[in-house]
PDB file of C-alpha atoms and ligand atoms in Angstrom:
ATOM      1  CA  MET A   1      -0.149  -0.120   0.122  1.00 31.00           C
ATOM      2  CA  HIS A   2       0.920   3.384  -0.564  1.00 33.00           C
ATOM      3  CA  LYS A   3       1.025   5.705   2.494  1.00 33.00           C
ATOM      4  CA  ILE A   4       1.390   9.614   2.629  1.00 34.00           C
ATOM      5  CA  ALA A   5       3.154  10.848   5.507  1.00 31.00           C
ATOM      6  CA  TYR A   6       1.798  14.001   6.592  1.00 31.00           C
ATOM      7  CA  LEU A   7       4.220  16.581   7.716  1.00 29.00           C
ATOM      8  CA  ALA A   8       1.934  18.321   9.515  1.00 27.00           C
ATOM      9  CA  VAL A   9      -2.089  18.996   9.960  1.00 28.00           C
ATOM     10  CA  LEU A  10      -2.801  22.590  10.284  1.00 29.00           C
ATOM     11  CA  ALA A  11      -6.188  23.765  11.139  1.00 27.00           C
ATOM     12  CA  GLN A  12      -6.659  27.119   9.654  1.00 32.00           C
ATOM     13  CA  VAL A  13      -8.643  30.108  11.184  1.00 29.00           C
ATOM     14  CA  HIS A  14     -10.226  32.650   8.732  1.00 36.00           C
ATOM     15  CA  GLY A  15     -12.514  35.488   8.900  1.00 36.00           C
ATOM     16  CA  ALA A  16     -15.585  36.310   7.057  1.00 34.00           C
ATOM     17  CA  ILE A  17     -14.921  36.810   3.341  1.00 36.00           C
ATOM     18  CA  ILE A  18     -15.668  40.090   2.131  1.00 36.00           C
ATOM     19  CA  SER A  19     -15.152  40.048  -1.187  1.00 42.00           C
ATOM     20  CA  GLY A  20     -15.493  38.392  -4.126  1.00 55.00           C
ATOM     21  CA  LEU A  21     -11.507  37.323  -5.079  1.00 70.00           C
ATOM     22  CA  CYS A  22     -10.241  34.199  -3.409  1.00 77.00           C
ATOM     23  CA  ASN A  23      -8.565  36.732  -0.814  1.00 69.00           C
ATOM     24  CA  ASP A  24      -8.803  38.729   1.925  1.00 63.00           C
ATOM     25  CA  LYS A  25      -8.773  42.162   0.324  1.00 65.00           C
ATOM     26  CA  ASN A  26     -10.646  43.153  -2.747  1.00 64.00           C
ATOM     27  CA  THR A  27      -7.486  43.265  -4.658  1.00 70.00           C
ATOM     28  CA  SER A  28      -5.066  40.932  -6.555  1.00 77.00           C
ATOM     29  CA  THR A  29      -1.921  40.457  -4.838  1.00 86.00           C
ATOM     30  CA  PRO A  30       1.368  39.010  -6.777  1.00 93.00           C
ATOM     31  CA  LEU A  31       2.577  36.338  -5.820  1.00 96.00           C
ATOM     32  CA  VAL A  32       5.698  35.674  -3.766  1.00 97.00           C
ATOM     33  CA  LYS A  33       7.700  32.310  -3.320  1.00 97.00           C
ATOM     34  CA  GLY A  34       7.559  31.575   0.420  1.00 95.00           C
ATOM     35  CA  ASP A  35       4.602  34.112   1.282  1.00 95.00           C
ATOM     36  CA  GLN A  36       1.552  33.110   2.215  1.00 92.00           C
ATOM     37  CA  THR A  37      -1.077  33.398  -0.701  1.00 92.00           C
ATOM     38  CA  TYR A  38      -4.802  32.354  -0.681  1.00 90.00           C
ATOM     39  CA  VAL A  39      -6.499  29.000  -2.174  1.00 92.00           C
ATOM     40  CA  CYS A  40     -10.352  28.549  -2.363  1.00 90.00           C
ATOM     41  CA  ILE A  41     -12.308  25.428  -2.979  1.00 91.00           C
ATOM     42  CA  ASN A  42     -16.038  26.821  -3.932  1.00 90.00           C
ATOM     43  CA  ILE A  43     -18.645  24.118  -3.930  1.00 90.00           C
ATOM     44  CA  ASN A  44     -21.819  24.418  -6.287  1.00 89.00           C
ATOM     45  CA  ASP A  45     -20.996  27.952  -6.368  1.00 85.00           C
ATOM     46  CA  LYS A  46     -22.448  28.576  -3.077  1.00 83.00           C
ATOM     47  CA  TYR A  47     -19.942  27.222  -0.595  1.00 84.00           C
ATOM     48  CA  ARG A  48     -16.231  28.278  -0.091  1.00 83.00           C
ATOM     49  CA  ALA A  49     -13.398  26.634   2.035  1.00 85.00           C
ATOM     50  CA  VAL A  50     -10.263  28.939   2.492  1.00 84.00           C
ATOM     51  CA  PHE A  51      -7.163  27.967   3.112  1.00 87.00           C
ATOM     52  CA  THR A  52      -3.842  30.105   3.145  1.00 87.00           C
ATOM     53  CA  PRO A  53      -0.974  27.771   1.791  1.00 92.00           C
ATOM     54  CA  VAL A  54       2.613  29.089   1.111  1.00 94.00           C
ATOM     55  CA  VAL A  55       3.227  29.732  -2.199  1.00 96.00           C
ATOM     56  CA  ASP A  56       5.176  26.920  -4.202  1.00 95.00           C
ATOM     57  CA  ASP A  57       4.598  24.697  -1.306  1.00 93.00           C
ATOM     58  CA  PHE A  58       3.159  21.325  -2.340  1.00 91.00           C
ATOM     59  CA  VAL A  59       0.400  20.791  -0.017  1.00 91.00           C
ATOM     60  CA  GLN A  60      -2.690  18.867   0.186  1.00 90.00           C
ATOM     61  CA  LEU A  61      -6.097  20.943   1.105  1.00 91.00           C
ATOM     62  CA  ARG A  62      -8.700  18.778   3.014  1.00 89.00           C
ATOM     63  CA  VAL A  63     -11.838  19.318   3.507  1.00 88.00           C
ATOM     64  CA  TYR A  64     -12.874  17.175   6.786  1.00 86.00           C
ATOM     65  CA  ASN A  65     -15.898  15.456   7.073  1.00 87.00           C
ATOM     66  CA  SER A  66     -17.302  16.822   3.470  1.00 91.00           C
ATOM     67  CA  TYR A  67     -18.662  13.886   2.966  1.00 94.00           C
ATOM     68  CA  LYS A  68     -21.257  13.764   5.933  1.00 91.00           C
ATOM     69  CA  ASP A  69     -22.184  17.328   5.238  1.00 90.00           C
ATOM     70  CA  SER A  70     -25.680  17.565   3.847  1.00 90.00           C
ATOM     71  CA  ARG A  71     -25.049  20.774   2.125  1.00 88.00           C
ATOM     72  CA  ILE A  72     -22.601  18.851  -0.199  1.00 92.00           C
ATOM     73  CA  GLU A  73     -23.284  15.542  -0.050  1.00 94.00           C
ATOM     74  CA  ASN A  74     -26.834  15.063  -0.683  1.00 94.00           C
ATOM     75  CA  SER A  75     -29.346  12.585  -2.550  1.00 96.00           C
ATOM     76  CA  SER A  76     -31.054  15.469  -4.042  1.00 97.00           C
ATOM     77  CA  PHE A  77     -28.227  17.046  -5.764  1.00 97.00           C
ATOM     78  CA  ALA A  78     -24.860  16.615  -7.036  1.00 97.00           C
ATOM     79  CA  SER A  79     -21.788  18.696  -6.104  1.00 97.00           C
ATOM     80  CA  TYR A  80     -19.328  20.485  -8.355  1.00 96.00           C
ATOM     81  CA  LEU A  81     -16.224  22.087  -7.216  1.00 95.00           C
ATOM     82  CA  THR A  82     -13.946  24.874  -8.738  1.00 94.00           C
ATOM     83  CA  LEU A  83     -10.671  25.804  -7.292  1.00 94.00           C
ATOM     84  CA  SER A  84      -9.590  29.525  -7.387  1.00 92.00           C
ATOM     85  CA  SER A  85      -7.060  31.958  -6.226  1.00 92.00           C
ATOM     86  CA  MET A  86      -6.541  35.536  -6.916  1.00 88.00           C
ATOM     87  CA  THR A  87      -8.779  36.061  -9.925  1.00 84.00           C
ATOM     88  CA  SER A  88      -8.120  32.621 -11.273  1.00 89.00           C
ATOM     89  CA  ARG A  89     -10.467  30.073 -11.164  1.00 91.00           C
ATOM     90  CA  SER A  90     -10.330  26.094 -12.834  1.00 93.00           C
ATOM     91  CA  VAL A  91     -12.772  24.469 -14.300  1.00 93.00           C
ATOM     92  CA  TYR A  92     -15.419  22.374 -12.507  1.00 94.00           C
ATOM     93  CA  LYS A  93     -14.924  18.764 -11.341  1.00 96.00           C
ATOM     94  CA  LEU A  94     -17.518  16.527  -9.802  1.00 97.00           C
ATOM     95  CA  TYR A  95     -17.294  15.680  -6.449  1.00 98.00           C
ATOM     96  CA  THR A  96     -20.770  13.760  -5.273  1.00 98.00           C
ATOM     97  CA  ASP A  97     -23.380  12.681  -7.311  1.00 97.00           C
ATOM     98  CA  GLN A  98     -27.022  11.946  -6.146  1.00 96.00           C
ATOM     99  CA  THR A  99     -26.165   8.230  -5.490  1.00 97.00           C
ATOM    100  CA  GLY A 100     -23.490   9.122  -2.993  1.00 97.00           C
ATOM    101  CA  LYS A 101     -20.525   8.122  -5.564  1.00 97.00           C
ATOM    102  CA  ALA A 102     -17.441  10.591  -4.541  1.00 98.00           C
ATOM    103  CA  PHE A 103     -14.366  11.523  -6.524  1.00 97.00           C
ATOM    104  CA  PRO A 104     -11.932  12.589  -3.341  1.00 95.00           C
ATOM    105  CA  SER A 105      -8.782  13.406  -4.527  1.00 93.00           C
ATOM    106  CA  PHE A 106      -7.693  15.979  -7.304  1.00 94.00           C
ATOM    107  CA  THR A 107      -4.305  17.404  -7.957  1.00 93.00           C
ATOM    108  CA  ALA A 108      -4.448  21.073  -9.214  1.00 95.00           C
ATOM    109  CA  VAL A 109      -1.412  23.188 -10.943  1.00 95.00           C
ATOM    110  CA  ILE A 110      -1.363  27.003 -10.336  1.00 96.00           C
ATOM    111  CA  THR A 111       0.611  28.395 -13.384  1.00 97.00           C
ATOM    112  CA  VAL A 112       2.221  31.464 -12.429  1.00 97.00           C
ATOM    113  CA  VAL A 113       4.113  34.385 -14.856  1.00 97.00           C
ATOM    114  CA  ASP A 114       5.851  37.219 -13.133  1.00 97.00           C
ATOM    115  CA  GLY A 115       3.763  36.512  -9.994  1.00 96.00           C
ATOM    116  CA  LEU A 116       0.290  36.979 -11.964  1.00 94.00           C
ATOM    117  CA  ILE A 117      -1.996  33.750 -11.923  1.00 94.00           C
ATOM    118  CA  GLN A 118      -2.388  32.805 -15.790  1.00 94.00           C
ATOM    119  CA  GLY A 119      -4.473  29.737 -14.757  1.00 94.00           C
ATOM    120  CA  ILE A 120      -5.729  26.605 -12.298  1.00 95.00           C
ATOM    121  CA  SER A 121      -5.803  23.373 -14.436  1.00 94.00           C
ATOM    122  CA  TRP A 122      -6.481  19.954 -13.091  1.00 93.00           C
ATOM    123  CA  ASP A 123      -3.926  17.243 -13.725  1.00 88.00           C
ATOM    124  CA  ASP A 124      -5.871  13.928 -13.174  1.00 78.00           C
ATOM    125  CA  GLY A 125      -5.194  10.401 -14.036  1.00 82.00           C
ATOM    126  CA  CYS A 126      -6.429   7.053 -12.670  1.00 87.00           C
ATOM    127  CA  TYR A 127      -3.031   5.982 -10.998  1.00 81.00           C
ATOM    128  CA  LEU A 128      -4.363   4.572  -7.661  1.00 80.00           C
ATOM    129  CA  CYS A 129      -7.262   2.796  -9.278  1.00 87.00           C
ATOM    130  CA  ASN A 130      -8.459   0.272 -12.030  1.00 87.00           C
ATOM    131  CA  SER A 131     -10.704   1.165 -15.329  1.00 91.00           C
ATOM    132  CA  THR A 132     -13.693  -0.334 -13.094  1.00 95.00           C
ATOM    133  CA  SER A 133     -13.257   2.972 -10.673  1.00 95.00           C
ATOM    134  CA  CYS A 134     -12.238   5.645 -12.990  1.00 94.00           C
ATOM    135  CA  ALA A 135     -14.681   7.818 -14.945  1.00 94.00           C
ATOM    136  CA  SER A 136     -13.950  11.240 -16.698  1.00 93.00           C
ATOM    137  CA  ASN A 137     -14.529  13.854 -15.122  1.00 95.00           C
ATOM    138  CA  ILE A 138     -14.238  17.544 -15.858  1.00 95.00           C
ATOM    139  CA  TYR A 139     -16.959  19.971 -16.665  1.00 94.00           C
ATOM    140  CA  SER A 140     -17.704  23.626 -17.912  1.00 91.00           C
ATOM    141  CA  ALA A 141     -20.191  24.535 -15.632  1.00 91.00           C
ATOM    142  CA  PRO A 142     -22.223  21.932 -13.439  1.00 93.00           C
ATOM    143  CA  LYS A 143     -23.719  19.404 -15.012  1.00 93.00           C
ATOM    144  CA  VAL A 144     -22.002  20.445 -18.738  1.00 93.00           C
ATOM    145  CA  PRO A 145     -19.264  18.126 -19.344  1.00 92.00           C
ATOM    146  CA  LEU A 146     -16.027  19.300 -20.969  1.00 90.00           C
ATOM    147  CA  VAL A 147     -15.366  16.684 -23.973  1.00 80.00           C
ATOM    148  CA  ASN A 148     -12.667  16.749 -26.459  1.00 72.00           C
ATOM    149  CA  SER A 149     -11.337  20.015 -24.925  1.00 74.00           C
ATOM    150  CA  ALA A 150      -7.840  21.168 -24.435  1.00 76.00           C
ATOM    151  CA  PHE A 151      -8.394  20.272 -20.882  1.00 75.00           C
ATOM    152  CA  GLY A 152      -8.101  16.643 -21.451  1.00 78.00           C
ATOM    153  CA  SER A 153      -9.765  13.626 -20.359  1.00 82.00           C
ATOM    154  CA  GLY A 154     -10.084  14.314 -16.842  1.00 90.00           C
ATOM    155  CA  ASN A 155      -9.811  10.906 -15.607  1.00 91.00           C
ATOM    156  CA  THR A 156     -10.312  10.459 -11.945  1.00 93.00           C
ATOM    157  CA  CYS A 157     -10.889   7.732  -9.585  1.00 94.00           C
ATOM    158  CA  PHE A 158     -14.239   7.243  -7.833  1.00 97.00           C
ATOM    159  CA  HIS A 159     -15.538   5.389  -4.945  1.00 96.00           C
ATOM    160  CA  ASN A 160     -19.489   4.201  -4.651  1.00 96.00           C
ATOM    161  CA  GLN A 161     -21.263   5.287  -1.983  1.00 97.00           C
ATOM    162  CA  THR A 162     -20.952   1.766  -0.096  1.00 97.00           C
ATOM    163  CA  ALA A 163     -17.015   2.206  -0.285  1.00 96.00           C
ATOM    164  CA  CYS A 164     -17.600   5.730   0.865  1.00 97.00           C
ATOM    165  CA  SER A 165     -19.784   4.930   3.763  1.00 95.00           C
ATOM    166  CA  SER A 166     -17.890   1.993   4.885  1.00 96.00           C
ATOM    167  CA  THR A 167     -14.601   3.835   5.941  1.00 92.00           C
ATOM    168  CA  GLU A 168     -14.670   7.043   8.301  1.00 89.00           C
ATOM    169  CA  ASN A 169     -13.559  10.112   6.360  1.00 90.00           C
ATOM    170  CA  SER A 170     -12.557   8.204   3.256  1.00 93.00           C
ATOM    171  CA  CYS A 171     -14.119  10.332   0.464  1.00 96.00           C
ATOM    172  CA  ASP A 172     -13.775  13.270   2.389  1.00 93.00           C
ATOM    173  CA  LEU A 173     -12.575  16.004  -0.238  1.00 94.00           C
ATOM    174  CA  GLY A 174      -8.757  16.309  -0.533  1.00 93.00           C
ATOM    175  CA  ILE A 175      -6.667  18.580  -3.225  1.00 94.00           C
ATOM    176  CA  PHE A 176      -3.160  18.556  -3.767  1.00 92.00           C
ATOM    177  CA  VAL A 177      -1.753  21.912  -5.103  1.00 94.00           C
ATOM    178  CA  GLY A 178       1.502  22.762  -6.895  1.00 94.00           C
ATOM    179  CA  TRP A 179       2.768  25.750  -8.406  1.00 96.00           C
ATOM    180  CA  THR A 180       4.560  26.320 -11.555  1.00 96.00           C
ATOM    181  CA  GLY A 181       6.132  29.447 -13.623  1.00 97.00           C
ATOM    182  CA  THR A 182       8.011  32.420 -12.037  1.00 98.00           C
ATOM    183  CA  ASP A 183       6.937  34.499  -8.990  1.00 98.00           C
ATOM    184  CA  TYR A 184       6.971  38.403  -8.693  1.00 97.00           C
ATOM    185  CA  ASN A 185      10.832  38.514  -8.371  1.00 97.00           C
ATOM    186  CA  GLY A 186      11.382  35.966 -11.452  1.00 97.00           C
ATOM    187  CA  ASN A 187      11.934  32.864  -8.954  1.00 97.00           C
ATOM    188  CA  TYR A 188      10.857  29.551 -10.203  1.00 97.00           C
ATOM    189  CA  LEU A 189       8.064  27.824  -8.788  1.00 97.00           C
ATOM    190  CA  SER A 190       8.450  24.528  -9.106  1.00 92.00           C
ATOM    191  CA  SER A 191       6.457  22.504  -6.501  1.00 91.00           C
ATOM    192  CA  ALA A 192       4.059  21.239  -9.287  1.00 89.00           C
ATOM    193  CA  GLY A 193       6.508  18.884 -10.189  1.00 84.00           C
ATOM    194  CA  MET A 194       6.330  17.201  -7.319  1.00 80.00           C
ATOM    195  CA  ARG A 195       2.850  15.906  -8.041  1.00 78.00           C
ATOM    196  CA  VAL A 196       4.432  12.898 -10.128  1.00 67.00           C
ATOM    197  CA  SER A 197       5.516  11.806  -6.914  1.00 58.00           C
ATOM    198  CA  GLN A 198       2.473  12.319  -5.256  1.00 56.00           C
ATOM    199  CA  PHE A 199       1.504   8.374  -4.682  1.00 54.00           C
ATOM    200  CA  GLN A 200       5.058   7.322  -3.175  1.00 52.00           C
ATOM    201  CA  GLN A 201       6.401   7.730   0.197  1.00 50.00           C
ATOM    202  CA  TYR A 202       6.603  11.533   0.818  1.00 56.00           C
ATOM    203  CA  SER A 203       5.871  14.365   3.061  1.00 63.00           C
ATOM    204  CA  VAL A 204       3.145  16.744   1.972  1.00 71.00           C
ATOM    205  CA  THR A 205       2.038  19.550   4.274  1.00 73.00           C
ATOM    206  CA  SER A 206      -1.545  19.082   4.913  1.00 75.00           C
ATOM    207  CA  TYR A 207      -3.771  22.051   5.269  1.00 74.00           C
ATOM    208  CA  VAL A 208      -7.431  20.599   6.946  1.00 73.00           C
ATOM    209  CA  ASP A 209     -10.629  22.953   6.742  1.00 65.00           C
ATOM    210  CA  ASP A 210     -13.485  22.008   9.034  1.00 59.00           C
ATOM    211  CA  LEU A 211     -16.867  22.510   7.665  1.00 59.00           C
ATOM    212  CA  LYS A 212     -18.876  23.159  10.373  1.00 55.00           C
ATOM    213  CA  SER A 213     -17.197  26.407  11.688  1.00 51.00           C
ATOM    214  CA  LYS A 214     -15.386  27.665   8.290  1.00 55.00           C
ATOM    215  CA  LEU A 215     -17.336  26.502   5.108  1.00 57.00           C
ATOM    216  CA  SER A 216     -18.505  30.004   4.545  1.00 56.00           C
ATOM    217  CA  SER A 217     -21.000  31.900   1.936  1.00 52.00           C
ATOM    218  CA  LEU A 218     -19.336  31.847  -1.679  1.00 45.00           C
ATOM    219  CA  LEU A 219     -19.913  35.838  -2.781  1.00 43.00           C
ATOM    220  CA  PRO A 220     -20.268  36.088  -5.298  1.00 37.00           C
ATOM    221  CA  ARG A 221     -18.234  33.997  -8.319  1.00 38.00           C
ATOM    222  CA  PHE A 222     -14.562  33.182  -7.362  1.00 38.00           C
TER     223      PHE A 222
HETATM  224  C1  LIG B   1     -14.079  45.144  -5.385  1.00 92.99           C
HETATM  225  O1  LIG B   1     -14.033  45.725  -6.293  1.00 92.99           O
HETATM  226  C2  LIG B   1     -14.492  45.856  -7.463  1.00 92.99           C
HETATM  227  C3  LIG B   1     -13.972  46.531  -8.784  1.00 92.99           C
HETATM  228  O2  LIG B   1     -12.632  46.323  -8.741  1.00 92.99           O
HETATM  229  C4  LIG B   1     -15.970  46.819  -7.331  1.00 92.99           C
HETATM  230  O3  LIG B   1     -16.951  46.792  -8.058  1.00 92.99           O
HETATM  231  C5  LIG B   1     -16.762  45.781  -5.914  1.00 92.99           C
HETATM  232  O4  LIG B   1     -17.709  46.975  -5.339  1.00 92.99           O
HETATM  233  C6  LIG B   1     -15.675  46.238  -4.886  1.00 92.99           C
HETATM  234  N1  LIG B   1     -16.310  45.118  -3.572  1.00 92.99           N
HETATM  235  C7  LIG B   1     -16.145  45.360  -2.599  1.00 92.99           C
HETATM  236  C8  LIG B   1     -16.889  44.508  -1.602  1.00 92.99           C
HETATM  237  O5  LIG B   1     -15.550  46.317  -2.050  1.00 92.99           O
HETATM  238  C1  LIG B   2     -30.547  18.044   1.071  1.00 92.99           C
HETATM  239  O1  LIG B   2     -30.182  19.535   1.157  1.00 92.99           O
HETATM  240  C2  LIG B   2     -31.308  20.219   1.598  1.00 92.99           C
HETATM  241  C3  LIG B   2     -31.072  21.732   1.152  1.00 92.99           C
HETATM  242  O2  LIG B   2     -30.710  22.103  -0.162  1.00 92.99           O
HETATM  243  C4  LIG B   2     -31.915  19.597   2.655  1.00 92.99           C
HETATM  244  O3  LIG B   2     -33.365  20.810   3.098  1.00 92.99           O
HETATM  245  C5  LIG B   2     -32.183  18.229   3.064  1.00 92.99           C
HETATM  246  O4  LIG B   2     -32.109  17.937   4.091  1.00 92.99           O
HETATM  247  C6  LIG B   2     -31.187  17.390   2.308  1.00 92.99           C
HETATM  248  N1  LIG B   2     -31.120  16.215   2.399  1.00 92.99           N
HETATM  249  C7  LIG B   2     -30.518  15.394   3.040  1.00 92.99           C
HETATM  250  C8  LIG B   2     -30.584  13.641   2.675  1.00 92.99           C
HETATM  251  O5  LIG B   2     -29.308  15.276   3.219  1.00 92.99           O
HETATM  252  C1  LIG B   3     -10.178  -3.917 -10.725  1.00 92.99           C
HETATM  253  O1  LIG B   3     -10.542  -3.320  -9.061  1.00 92.99           O
HETATM  254  C2  LIG B   3     -11.747  -4.611  -8.628  1.00 92.99           C
HETATM  255  C3  LIG B   3     -11.676  -4.134  -7.307  1.00 92.99           C
HETATM  256  O2  LIG B   3     -10.741  -3.539  -6.675  1.00 92.99           O
HETATM  257  C4  LIG B   3     -11.204  -5.730  -8.703  1.00 92.99           C
HETATM  258  O3  LIG B   3     -11.882  -6.939  -8.131  1.00 92.99           O
HETATM  259  C5  LIG B   3     -11.087  -6.109 -10.260  1.00 92.99           C
HETATM  260  O4  LIG B   3     -10.218  -7.433 -10.465  1.00 92.99           O
HETATM  261  C6  LIG B   3     -10.054  -5.571 -10.734  1.00 92.99           C
HETATM  262  N1  LIG B   3      -9.974  -5.362 -12.268  1.00 92.99           N
HETATM  263  C7  LIG B   3      -9.014  -5.308 -12.901  1.00 92.99           C
HETATM  264  C8  LIG B   3      -9.060  -5.273 -14.315  1.00 92.99           C
HETATM  265  O5  LIG B   3      -7.930  -4.996 -12.560  1.00 92.99           O
HETATM  266  C1  LIG B   4     -18.773  -0.509  -4.660  1.00 92.99           C
HETATM  267  O1  LIG B   4     -17.262  -0.446  -4.266  1.00 92.99           O
HETATM  268  C2  LIG B   4     -16.675  -1.911  -3.769  1.00 92.99           C
HETATM  269  C3  LIG B   4     -15.471  -1.614  -3.636  1.00 92.99           C
HETATM  270  O2  LIG B   4     -14.587  -0.988  -4.870  1.00 92.99           O
HETATM  271  C4  LIG B   4     -16.755  -2.850  -4.670  1.00 92.99           C
HETATM  272  O3  LIG B   4     -16.512  -4.044  -3.864  1.00 92.99           O
HETATM  273  C5  LIG B   4     -18.518  -3.201  -4.528  1.00 92.99           C
HETATM  274  O4  LIG B   4     -18.692  -4.218  -5.492  1.00 92.99           O
HETATM  275  C6  LIG B   4     -19.175  -1.420  -5.338  1.00 92.99           C
HETATM  276  N1  LIG B   4     -20.316  -1.985  -5.166  1.00 92.99           N
HETATM  277  C7  LIG B   4     -21.424  -1.551  -6.131  1.00 92.99           C
HETATM  278  C8  LIG B   4     -23.182  -1.792  -5.794  1.00 92.99           C
HETATM  279  O5  LIG B   4     -21.133  -1.119  -7.169  1.00 92.99           O
END
């Protein structure tokens, strides 16, 4: 079995979100390697979890108990997510559908040029599962699949409802995030390269957001 050793588990505390950007200010700030920044997981364009990782650290953003939260995992609707930072936002991924099937693990790459985010892409593949539990998962909008696009197949591993319910927290959402490009000072960002080793034993800082207290209203778009 592959195991991931968590270097640190940090509970992040955040205040209310007052702007549309994934940021505490209503402005986009150039990224500097080693500085703290903002990355948001947005669910159904309605809720967001805010994380404050360090630029160019390869991290995992985890939404604790997300599979148990009826605002997210609900038999009457599917949940789609995006990842955003500053003024950029990824395309959508399905997290759970009405049957309780879940795609719990994703990898995102934030591309930066001179400190400005150019885009946030999904980098997926079914390395940890076989074809029976692998499906295309990439959407331009909730319920609108992106097919034959430059975004690729979006292949992602899933678990069914039985598997998700039988092991506590096994289908909680976790998103690996890495950066690539150059920061505001022209320094290279290279942590996205770590994703190729993500399924081997290594250490990664994990940021955990506890939904009960911190899943806040998403205003208005990012
Ligand atoms: C944020 O900035 C935009 C334009 O830059 C402005 O339209 C909006 O009202 C601002 N929002 C807040 C909460 O200050
Ligand atoms: C689904 O969400 C609705 C609110 O949107 C809520 O009233 C309902 O109880 C939820 N259903 C389940 C099964 O959790
Ligand atoms: C896929 O995985 C399932 C369950 O883990 C297993 O029963 C099945 O034999 C596997 N199929 C292939 C083609 O490896
Ligand atoms: C759910 O997934 C488990 C483990 O992958 C598998 O053994 C089981 O057959 C699946 N159940 C259904 C209803 O597909």
